[in-house]
XYZ file of C-alpha atoms in Angstrom:
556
model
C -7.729 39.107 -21.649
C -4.145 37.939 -22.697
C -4.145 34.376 -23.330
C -0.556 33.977 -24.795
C 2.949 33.402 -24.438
C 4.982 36.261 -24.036
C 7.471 35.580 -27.137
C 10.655 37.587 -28.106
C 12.061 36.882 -32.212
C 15.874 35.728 -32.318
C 17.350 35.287 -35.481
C 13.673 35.466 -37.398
C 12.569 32.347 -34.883
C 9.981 32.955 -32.066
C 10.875 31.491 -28.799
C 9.104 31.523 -25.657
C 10.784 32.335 -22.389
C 8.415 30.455 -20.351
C 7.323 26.724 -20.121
C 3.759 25.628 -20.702
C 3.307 25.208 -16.856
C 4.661 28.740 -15.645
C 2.039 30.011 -18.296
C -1.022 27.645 -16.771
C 0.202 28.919 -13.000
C 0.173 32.334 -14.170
C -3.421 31.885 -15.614
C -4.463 29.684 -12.874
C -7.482 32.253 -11.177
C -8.764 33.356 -14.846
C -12.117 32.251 -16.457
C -12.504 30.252 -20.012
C -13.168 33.291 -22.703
C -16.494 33.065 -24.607
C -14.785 33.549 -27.440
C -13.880 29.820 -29.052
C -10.814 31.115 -30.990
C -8.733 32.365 -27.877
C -9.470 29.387 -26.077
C -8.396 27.341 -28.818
C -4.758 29.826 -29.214
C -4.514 29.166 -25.525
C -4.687 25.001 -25.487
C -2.661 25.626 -28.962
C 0.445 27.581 -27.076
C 0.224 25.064 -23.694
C -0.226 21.736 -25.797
C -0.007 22.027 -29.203
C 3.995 20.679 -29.675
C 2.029 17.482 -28.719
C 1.291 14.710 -31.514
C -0.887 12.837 -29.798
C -2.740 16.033 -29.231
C -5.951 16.455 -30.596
C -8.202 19.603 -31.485
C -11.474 18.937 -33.533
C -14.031 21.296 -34.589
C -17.542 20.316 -34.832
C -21.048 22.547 -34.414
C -23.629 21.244 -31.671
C -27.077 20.471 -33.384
C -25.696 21.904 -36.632
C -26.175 25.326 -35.205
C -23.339 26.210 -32.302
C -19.411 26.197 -33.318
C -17.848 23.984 -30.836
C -14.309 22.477 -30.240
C -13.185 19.247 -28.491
C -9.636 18.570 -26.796
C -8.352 15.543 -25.713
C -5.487 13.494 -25.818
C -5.451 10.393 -28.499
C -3.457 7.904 -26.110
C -5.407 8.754 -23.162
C -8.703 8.080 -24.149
C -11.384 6.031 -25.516
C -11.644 6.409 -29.434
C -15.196 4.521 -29.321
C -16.849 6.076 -26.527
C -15.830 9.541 -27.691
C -17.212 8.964 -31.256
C -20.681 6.975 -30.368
C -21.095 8.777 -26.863
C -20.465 12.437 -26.972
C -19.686 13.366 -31.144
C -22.912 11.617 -32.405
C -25.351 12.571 -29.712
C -23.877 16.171 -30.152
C -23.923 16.161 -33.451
C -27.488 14.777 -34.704
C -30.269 16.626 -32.992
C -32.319 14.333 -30.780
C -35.636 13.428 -31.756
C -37.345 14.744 -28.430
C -35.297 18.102 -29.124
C -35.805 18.312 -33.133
C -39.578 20.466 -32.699
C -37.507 22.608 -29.729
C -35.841 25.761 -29.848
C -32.950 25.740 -28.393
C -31.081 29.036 -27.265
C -27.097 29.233 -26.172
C -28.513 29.713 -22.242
C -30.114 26.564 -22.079
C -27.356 24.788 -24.240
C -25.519 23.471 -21.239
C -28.238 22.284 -18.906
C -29.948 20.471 -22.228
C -26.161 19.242 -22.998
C -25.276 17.475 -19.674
C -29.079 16.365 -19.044
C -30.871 15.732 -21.592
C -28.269 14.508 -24.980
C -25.067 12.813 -23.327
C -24.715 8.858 -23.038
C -22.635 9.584 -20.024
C -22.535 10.432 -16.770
C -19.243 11.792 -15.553
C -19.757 15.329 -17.539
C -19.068 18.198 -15.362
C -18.627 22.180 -15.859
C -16.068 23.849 -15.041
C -15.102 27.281 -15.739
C -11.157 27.647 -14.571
C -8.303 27.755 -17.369
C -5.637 25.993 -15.581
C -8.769 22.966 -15.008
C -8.992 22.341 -18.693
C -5.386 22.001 -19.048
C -5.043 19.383 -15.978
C -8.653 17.892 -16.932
C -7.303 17.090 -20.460
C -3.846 15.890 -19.352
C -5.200 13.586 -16.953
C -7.544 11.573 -19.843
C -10.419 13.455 -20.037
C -12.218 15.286 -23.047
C -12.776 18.686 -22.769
C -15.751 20.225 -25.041
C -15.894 24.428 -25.403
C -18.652 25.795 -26.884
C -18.325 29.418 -28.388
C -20.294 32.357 -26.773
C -20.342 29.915 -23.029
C -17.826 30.630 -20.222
C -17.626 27.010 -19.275
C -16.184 23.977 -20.841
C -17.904 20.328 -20.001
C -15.428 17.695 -18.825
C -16.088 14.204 -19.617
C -14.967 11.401 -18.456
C -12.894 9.509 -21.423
C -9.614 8.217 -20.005
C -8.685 4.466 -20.967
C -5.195 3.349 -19.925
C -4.361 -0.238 -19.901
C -3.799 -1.858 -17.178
C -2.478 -5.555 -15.843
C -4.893 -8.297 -14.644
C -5.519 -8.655 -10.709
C -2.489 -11.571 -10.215
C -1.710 -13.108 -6.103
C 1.059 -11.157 -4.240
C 4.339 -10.965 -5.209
C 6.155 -10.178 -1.860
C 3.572 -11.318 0.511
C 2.719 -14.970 -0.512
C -0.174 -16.639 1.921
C -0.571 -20.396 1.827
C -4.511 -19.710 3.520
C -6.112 -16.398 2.354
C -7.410 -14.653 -0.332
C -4.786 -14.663 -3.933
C -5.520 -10.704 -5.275
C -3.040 -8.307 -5.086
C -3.129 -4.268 -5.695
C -2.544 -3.199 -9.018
C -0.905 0.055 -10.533
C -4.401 1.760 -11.039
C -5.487 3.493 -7.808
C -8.971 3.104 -8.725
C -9.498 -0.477 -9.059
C -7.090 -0.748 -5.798
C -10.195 1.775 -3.850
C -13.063 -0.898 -5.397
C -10.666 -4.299 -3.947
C -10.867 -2.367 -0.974
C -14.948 -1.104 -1.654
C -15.654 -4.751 -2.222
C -14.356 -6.317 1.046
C -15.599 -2.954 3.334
C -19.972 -2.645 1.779
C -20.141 -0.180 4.686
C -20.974 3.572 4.310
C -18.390 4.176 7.201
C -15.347 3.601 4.668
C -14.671 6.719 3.410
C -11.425 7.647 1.255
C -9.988 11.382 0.962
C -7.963 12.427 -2.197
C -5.739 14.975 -3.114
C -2.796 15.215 -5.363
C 1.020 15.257 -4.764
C 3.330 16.562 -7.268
C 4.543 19.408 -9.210
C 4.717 17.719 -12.237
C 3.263 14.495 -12.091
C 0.284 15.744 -9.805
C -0.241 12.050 -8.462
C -3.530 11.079 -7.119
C -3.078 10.288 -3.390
C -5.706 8.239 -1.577
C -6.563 8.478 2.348
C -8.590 5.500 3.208
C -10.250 5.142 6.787
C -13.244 3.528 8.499
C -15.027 6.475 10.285
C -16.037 5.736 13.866
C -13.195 3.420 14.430
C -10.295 5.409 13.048
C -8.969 8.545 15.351
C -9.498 11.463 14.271
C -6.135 12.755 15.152
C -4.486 10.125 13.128
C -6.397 10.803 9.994
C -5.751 14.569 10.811
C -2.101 14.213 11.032
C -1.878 11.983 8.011
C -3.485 15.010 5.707
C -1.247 17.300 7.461
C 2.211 15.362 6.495
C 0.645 14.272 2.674
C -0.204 17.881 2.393
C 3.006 19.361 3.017
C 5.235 17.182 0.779
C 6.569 19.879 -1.765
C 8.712 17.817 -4.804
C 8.212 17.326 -8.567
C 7.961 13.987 -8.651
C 6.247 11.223 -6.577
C 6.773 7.689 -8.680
C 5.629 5.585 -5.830
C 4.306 4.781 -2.333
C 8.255 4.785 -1.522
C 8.604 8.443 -1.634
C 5.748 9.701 0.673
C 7.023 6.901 2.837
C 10.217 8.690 3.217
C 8.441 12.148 3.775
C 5.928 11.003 6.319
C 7.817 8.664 8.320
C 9.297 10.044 11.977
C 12.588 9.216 12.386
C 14.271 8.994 8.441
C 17.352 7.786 10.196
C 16.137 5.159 11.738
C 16.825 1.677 10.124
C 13.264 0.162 11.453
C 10.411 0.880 9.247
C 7.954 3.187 10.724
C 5.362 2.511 7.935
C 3.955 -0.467 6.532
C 3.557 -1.204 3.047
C 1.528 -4.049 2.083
C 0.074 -5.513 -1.501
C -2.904 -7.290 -0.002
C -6.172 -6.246 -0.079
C -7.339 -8.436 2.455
C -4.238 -7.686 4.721
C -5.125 -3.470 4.611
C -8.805 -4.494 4.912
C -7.674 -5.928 8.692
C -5.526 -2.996 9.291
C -8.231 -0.498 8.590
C -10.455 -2.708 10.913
C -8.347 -2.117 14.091
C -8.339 2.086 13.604
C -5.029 2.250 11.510
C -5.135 4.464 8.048
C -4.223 3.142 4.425
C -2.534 5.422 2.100
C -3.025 4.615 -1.889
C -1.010 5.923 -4.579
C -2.008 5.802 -8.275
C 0.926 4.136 -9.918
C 1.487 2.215 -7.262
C 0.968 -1.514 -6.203
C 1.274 -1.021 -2.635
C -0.250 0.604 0.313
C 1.276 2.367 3.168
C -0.179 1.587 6.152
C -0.019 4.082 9.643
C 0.424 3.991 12.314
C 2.117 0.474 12.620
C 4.095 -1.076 16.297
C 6.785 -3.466 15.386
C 4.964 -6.540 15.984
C 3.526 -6.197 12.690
C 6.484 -6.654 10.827
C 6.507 -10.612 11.867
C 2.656 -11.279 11.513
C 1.175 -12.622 8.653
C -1.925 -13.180 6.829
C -1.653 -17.792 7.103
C -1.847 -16.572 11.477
C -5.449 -15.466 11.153
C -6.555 -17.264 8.507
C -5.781 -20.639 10.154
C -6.329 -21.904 12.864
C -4.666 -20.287 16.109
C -2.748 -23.233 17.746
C -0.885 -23.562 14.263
C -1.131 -20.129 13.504
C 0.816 -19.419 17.495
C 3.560 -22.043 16.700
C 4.583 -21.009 13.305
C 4.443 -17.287 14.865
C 6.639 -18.331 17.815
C 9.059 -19.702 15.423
C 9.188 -16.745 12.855
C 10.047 -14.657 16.525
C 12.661 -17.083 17.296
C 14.669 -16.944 13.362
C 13.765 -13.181 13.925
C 16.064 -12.734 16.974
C 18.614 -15.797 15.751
C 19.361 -13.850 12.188
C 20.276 -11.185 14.423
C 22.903 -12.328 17.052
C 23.978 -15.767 16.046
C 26.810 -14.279 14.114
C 27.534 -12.200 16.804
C 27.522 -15.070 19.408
C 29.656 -17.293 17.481
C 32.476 -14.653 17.068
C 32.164 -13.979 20.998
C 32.447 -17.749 21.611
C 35.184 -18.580 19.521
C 37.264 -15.193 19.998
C 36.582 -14.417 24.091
C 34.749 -17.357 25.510
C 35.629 -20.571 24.479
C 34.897 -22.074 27.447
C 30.995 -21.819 27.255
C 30.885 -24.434 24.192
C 30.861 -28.032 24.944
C 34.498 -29.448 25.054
C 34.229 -31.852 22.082
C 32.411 -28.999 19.801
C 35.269 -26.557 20.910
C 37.629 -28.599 19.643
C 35.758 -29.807 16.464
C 35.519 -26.062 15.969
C 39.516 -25.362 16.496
C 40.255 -28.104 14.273
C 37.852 -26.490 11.100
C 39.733 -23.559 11.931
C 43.315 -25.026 11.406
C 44.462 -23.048 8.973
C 42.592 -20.182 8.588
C 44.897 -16.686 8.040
C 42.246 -14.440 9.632
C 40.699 -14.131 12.890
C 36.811 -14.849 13.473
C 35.436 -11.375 13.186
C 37.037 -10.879 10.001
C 36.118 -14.256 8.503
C 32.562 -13.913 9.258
C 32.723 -10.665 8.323
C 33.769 -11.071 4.585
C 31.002 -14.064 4.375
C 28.475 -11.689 5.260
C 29.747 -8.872 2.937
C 29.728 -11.939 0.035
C 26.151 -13.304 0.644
C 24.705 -9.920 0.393
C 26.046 -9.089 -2.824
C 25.095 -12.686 -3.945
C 21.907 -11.694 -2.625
C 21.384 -8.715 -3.974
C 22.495 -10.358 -7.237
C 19.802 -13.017 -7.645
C 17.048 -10.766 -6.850
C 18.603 -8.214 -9.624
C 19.059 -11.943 -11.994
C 15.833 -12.080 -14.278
C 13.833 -15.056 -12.337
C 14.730 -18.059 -15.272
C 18.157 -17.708 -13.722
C 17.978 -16.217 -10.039
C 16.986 -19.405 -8.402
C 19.697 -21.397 -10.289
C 22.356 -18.926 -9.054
C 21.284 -18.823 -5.560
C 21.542 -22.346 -5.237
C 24.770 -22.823 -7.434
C 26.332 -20.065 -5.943
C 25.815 -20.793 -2.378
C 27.239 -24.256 -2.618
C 30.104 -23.159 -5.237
C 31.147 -20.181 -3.028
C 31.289 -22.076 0.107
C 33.419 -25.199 -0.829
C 35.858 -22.743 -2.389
C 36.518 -21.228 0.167
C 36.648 -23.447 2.346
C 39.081 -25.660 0.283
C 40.798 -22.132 -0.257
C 41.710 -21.535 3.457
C 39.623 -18.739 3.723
C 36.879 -19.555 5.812
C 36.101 -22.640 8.428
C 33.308 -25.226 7.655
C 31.281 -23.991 10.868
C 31.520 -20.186 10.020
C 30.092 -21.405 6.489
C 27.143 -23.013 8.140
C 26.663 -19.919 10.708
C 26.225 -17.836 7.861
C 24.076 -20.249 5.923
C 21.399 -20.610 9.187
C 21.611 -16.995 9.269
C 20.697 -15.932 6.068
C 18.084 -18.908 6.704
C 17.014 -16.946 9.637
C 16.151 -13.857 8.150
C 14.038 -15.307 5.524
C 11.775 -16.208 7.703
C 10.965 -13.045 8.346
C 7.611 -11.908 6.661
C 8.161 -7.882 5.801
C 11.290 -6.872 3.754
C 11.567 -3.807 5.309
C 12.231 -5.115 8.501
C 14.782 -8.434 7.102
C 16.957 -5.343 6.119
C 16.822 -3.915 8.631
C 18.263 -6.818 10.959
C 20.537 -7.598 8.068
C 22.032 -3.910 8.512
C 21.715 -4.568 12.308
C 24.447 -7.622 12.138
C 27.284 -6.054 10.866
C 28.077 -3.667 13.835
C 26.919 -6.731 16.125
C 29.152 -8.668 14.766
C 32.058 -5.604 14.851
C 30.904 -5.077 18.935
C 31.635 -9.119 19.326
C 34.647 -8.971 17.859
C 35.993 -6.101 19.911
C 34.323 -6.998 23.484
C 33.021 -10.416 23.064
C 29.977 -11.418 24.869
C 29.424 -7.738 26.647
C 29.586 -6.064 23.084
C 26.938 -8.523 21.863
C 24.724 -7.424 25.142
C 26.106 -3.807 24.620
C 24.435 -3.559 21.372
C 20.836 -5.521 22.128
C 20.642 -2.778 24.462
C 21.082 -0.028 22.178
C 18.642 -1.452 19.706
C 15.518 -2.058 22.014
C 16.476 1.265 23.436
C 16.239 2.586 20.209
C 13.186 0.709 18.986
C 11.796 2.293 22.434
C 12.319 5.757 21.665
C 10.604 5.367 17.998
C 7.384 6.607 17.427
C 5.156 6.212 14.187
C 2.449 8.615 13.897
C 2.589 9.094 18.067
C 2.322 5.994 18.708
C 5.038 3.818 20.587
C 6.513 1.391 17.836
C 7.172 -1.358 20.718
C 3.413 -1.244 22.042
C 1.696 -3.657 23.133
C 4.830 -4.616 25.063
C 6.345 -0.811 26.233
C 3.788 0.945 27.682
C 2.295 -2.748 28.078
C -1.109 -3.722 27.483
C -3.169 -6.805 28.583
C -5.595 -6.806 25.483
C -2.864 -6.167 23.115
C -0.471 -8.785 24.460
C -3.069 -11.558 22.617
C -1.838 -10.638 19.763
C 2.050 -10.670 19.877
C 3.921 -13.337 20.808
C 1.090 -15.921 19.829
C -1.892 -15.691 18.233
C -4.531 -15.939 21.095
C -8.024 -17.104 19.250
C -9.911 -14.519 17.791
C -12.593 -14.699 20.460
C -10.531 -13.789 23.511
C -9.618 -10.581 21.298
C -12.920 -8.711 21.911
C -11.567 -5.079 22.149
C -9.266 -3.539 19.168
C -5.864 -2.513 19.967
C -5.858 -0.211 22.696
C -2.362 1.545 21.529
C -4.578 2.883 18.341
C -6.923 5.117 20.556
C -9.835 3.549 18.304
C -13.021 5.786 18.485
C -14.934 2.094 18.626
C -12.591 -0.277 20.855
C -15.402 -3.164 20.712
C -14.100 -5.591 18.072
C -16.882 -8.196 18.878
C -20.864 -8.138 20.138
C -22.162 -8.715 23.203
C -22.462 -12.396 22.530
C -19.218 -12.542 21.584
C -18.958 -15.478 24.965
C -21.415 -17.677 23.160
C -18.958 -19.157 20.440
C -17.519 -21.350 23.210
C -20.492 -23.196 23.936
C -21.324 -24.649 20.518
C -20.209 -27.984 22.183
C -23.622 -27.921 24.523
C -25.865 -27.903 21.056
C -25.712 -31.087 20.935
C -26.038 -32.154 24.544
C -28.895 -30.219 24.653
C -30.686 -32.260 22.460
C -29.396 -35.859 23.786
C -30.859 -34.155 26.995
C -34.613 -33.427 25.629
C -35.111 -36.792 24.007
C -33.574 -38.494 26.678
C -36.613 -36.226 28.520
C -38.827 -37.485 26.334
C -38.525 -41.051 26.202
C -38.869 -40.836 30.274
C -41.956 -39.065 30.728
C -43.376 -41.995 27.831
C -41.554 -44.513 29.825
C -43.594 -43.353 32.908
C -46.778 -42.347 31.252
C -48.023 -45.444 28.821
C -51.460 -44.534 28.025
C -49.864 -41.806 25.495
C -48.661 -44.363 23.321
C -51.461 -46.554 23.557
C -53.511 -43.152 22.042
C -50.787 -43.174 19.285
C -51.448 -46.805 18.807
């Protein structure tokens, strides 16, 4: 069997033709040799240009030449020496009267003289090439066919620090991490349930990134968790670097400007989201998990509405809607009113208005254009700005920028505070995704205003619910609850009904379980007769003794 590189000489030099991956592809259905030294030629030609490479020769139980690979900055130095090397080396006192033949060497190996228990055997070339990149040590043995994979890899990793992007006043204060693993176990640890079940496969030509599928089975549909494999699976690119690029593979309308996937850092929040029938998509490297399918209510909910309590958690809701919708048009409106329709504003504002605007060289549209156009890039520069200075220049900046130009003639003292409020507005807004998108949203409202006035501002809120109605994510309408409407689901958008007149999950999910609560689910609302109950028994009580006197005379 030919193990090699096929080399030509130029100049006295020998260079390959082929890269060290089109030569594992190309080997990819042959078996591990049973001769050590071609196995070792073979790992030599595919990784051997690495440093941090490293082959070492030892013999199992003094009598079997043997050869471990693994990669020095991948694994764990101490575990490799006192784990595998030692036990392998020194025979075993329960194995030291025992002879031991070559066919047996494996089972007594894995079963009997490892301190570990993620060794596996595996008999596929291109395997012990991706086994060893990804961390793990590789042993060969000569005269077996199979190498034994062990579980060695060691990365370092960052603590478990509260949300970045998604901070919660009430809730729980972990965040995801890079590793994909210890994201699964946040998720392990808030679901004990042997319904959770997660699905992985890898994504990648070159950096062959684990991918995680994570469901609750029996609540989930089965056609959503089919059609998320079915996208994942056909993504065909090099690189995947994070949860960012499947999002832009999977999603169903890339030119949309609405997100049609949710990405979230909180455990707790994807814990809740798996709960209703939706499915959570993990990526190692990644902080963040996608979540699908998602309706566009989502995008203004946060975790403080459920963890609290729902009369605050319905007013701070309704008022996150309301700086939702007024970051969209009020730019719009104010161009309308001052450029078309003057005559809607009060009289004495009107004027107060045309008096700030003594002065000013450029019409409405175009004033409040140019603000825009200068608090996004002042935007986009603080959150570039490391953080020691990004909250000086926002504030600085803001306030600089303003007066000048207002003292400059360039803009009015109402158009700055319009574009203050907005900006205001659209903080507000929970998901950043979705802030973008409204900040993209105001430019051609603002363009429609200036052009029609108060029919362009109407002309384009009817092209963008139109639009949000004809969006889909994963086949499900992004404006459900609302369009196709539904009772049960309607709890849950504008306010925050309490969590006990929510007994049924989201209907728009097709859950395979739509019961969210028991059948006693009613019984919460009469904690308030506990208590009357009892007044009513001892008021009982000290009747019948009131009535009956001989019983106390006994007690007496």
């Amino acid at each position: 069997m030919v193990l090699f590189f096929k080399q030509k000489k130029k100049n006295g030099q020998i260079i390959s033709n082929k890269t060290p991956s089109s030569v594992v592809e190309e080997h990819s259905k042959n078996k591990i040799s049973t001769s050590l030294d071609e196995t070792v030629s073979f790992m030599e030609e595919i990784l051997g240009d690495n440093d941090d490479f490293v082959i070492k020769y030892f013999e199992v139980f003094g009598q079997f030449r043997a050869v471990m690979f693994y990669f020095l900055d991948l694994t764990d130095q101490k575990l490799i020496n006192n784990d595998i090397l030692k036990p392998l080396m020194y025979i075993p006192n329960h194995l030291s009267e025992r002879k031991i033949v070559l066919n047996d060497l494996k089972d007594i190996i894995t079963n009997e003289t490892l301190y570990h228990s993620q060794a596996k055997l595996n008999d596929c070339l291109d395997r012990l090439v991706d086994n060893v990149l990804r961390g793990e040590t590789v042993i060969v043995i000569d005269g077996l066919a199979e190498g034994i994979h062990i579980g060695t890899r060691k990365l370092e990793k960052r603590a478990i620090d509260p949300p970045e992007t998604e901070q919660a006043i009430l809730g729980p204060r972990e965040g995801f991490i890079e590793n994909i693993s210890t994201n699964v176990a946040l998720l392990r640890y808030r679901l004990p349930t042997p319904d959770f079940c997660v699905k992985t496969m890898e994504v990648g030509r070159l950096t062959k990134s684990k991918v995680a599928i994570c469901y609750i089975k029996g609540i989930a549909n089965d056609t959503v968790i089919n059609e998320v494999e079915k996208r994942l699976s056909e993504i065909d690119i090099d690189v995947i670097m994070d949860i960012g690029y499947l999002e832009q593979f999977i999603e169903d309308n890339p030119l949309s400007p609405f997100p049609q996937v949710q990405s979230t850092e909180r455990p707790d929040k994807t814990v809740a989201n798996l709960a209703e029938g939706r499915v959570a998509i993990l990526v190692d490297g990644s902080p963040f998990a996608l979540m699908v399918p998602v309706v566009f209510s989502q995008f203004y909910q946060t975790v403080d509405d459920y963890s609290s309590r729902f009369l605050m958690g319905s007013f701070v809701r309704v008022s996150r809607i309301l700086a939702l919708v007024f970051s969209l048009v009020f730019p719009s409106l104010y161009v309308s009113f001052i450029s078309f329709n003057p005559e809607l504003l009060p009289t004495e504002f009107a004027v107060a208005v045309a008096g700030g605007r003594a002065g000013i060289p450029f019409p409405a549209v175009i004033e409040v254009l140019v603000m825009e156009v200068a608090m996004e890039v002042l935007r986009e520069a603080t959150v570039r700005l490391p953080k020691q200075v990004g909250g000086a220049l926002s504030i600085v900046g803001v306030l600089v920028i303003g007066e000048a130009a207002v003292n400059a003639g360039l803009a009015s003292p109402i158009t700055v505070v319009v574009i203050a409020l907005t900006t205001i507005g659209s903080f507000a807004t929970p998901a950043y995704v979705a802030a973008f998108a409204l900040r993209m949203l105001r430019f051609p409202m603002i363009i429609l205003a200036g052009i029609f006035g108060l029919y362009g501002v109407v002309i384009g809120i009817i092209f963008i619910f139109n639009h949000m109605l004809s969006l889909k994510s994963f086949g499900v309408p992004y404006m459900a609850p609302v369009s196709p409407e539904n009772y049960q689901g309607m709890k849950d958008v504008v306010v925050r009904s309490p969590l006990w007149w929510m007994p049924k999950r989201p209907a728009f999910l097709q859950p395979a379980n739509r019961d969210r609560l028991g059948e006693q689910k009613n019984k919460v609302l009469e904690h308030n007769k506990v208590g009357n109950n009892q007044r009513e028994e001892s008021t009982s009580e000290g009747s019948k003794r009131h009535h009956n006197p001989s019983s106390d005379d006994n007690l007496n």
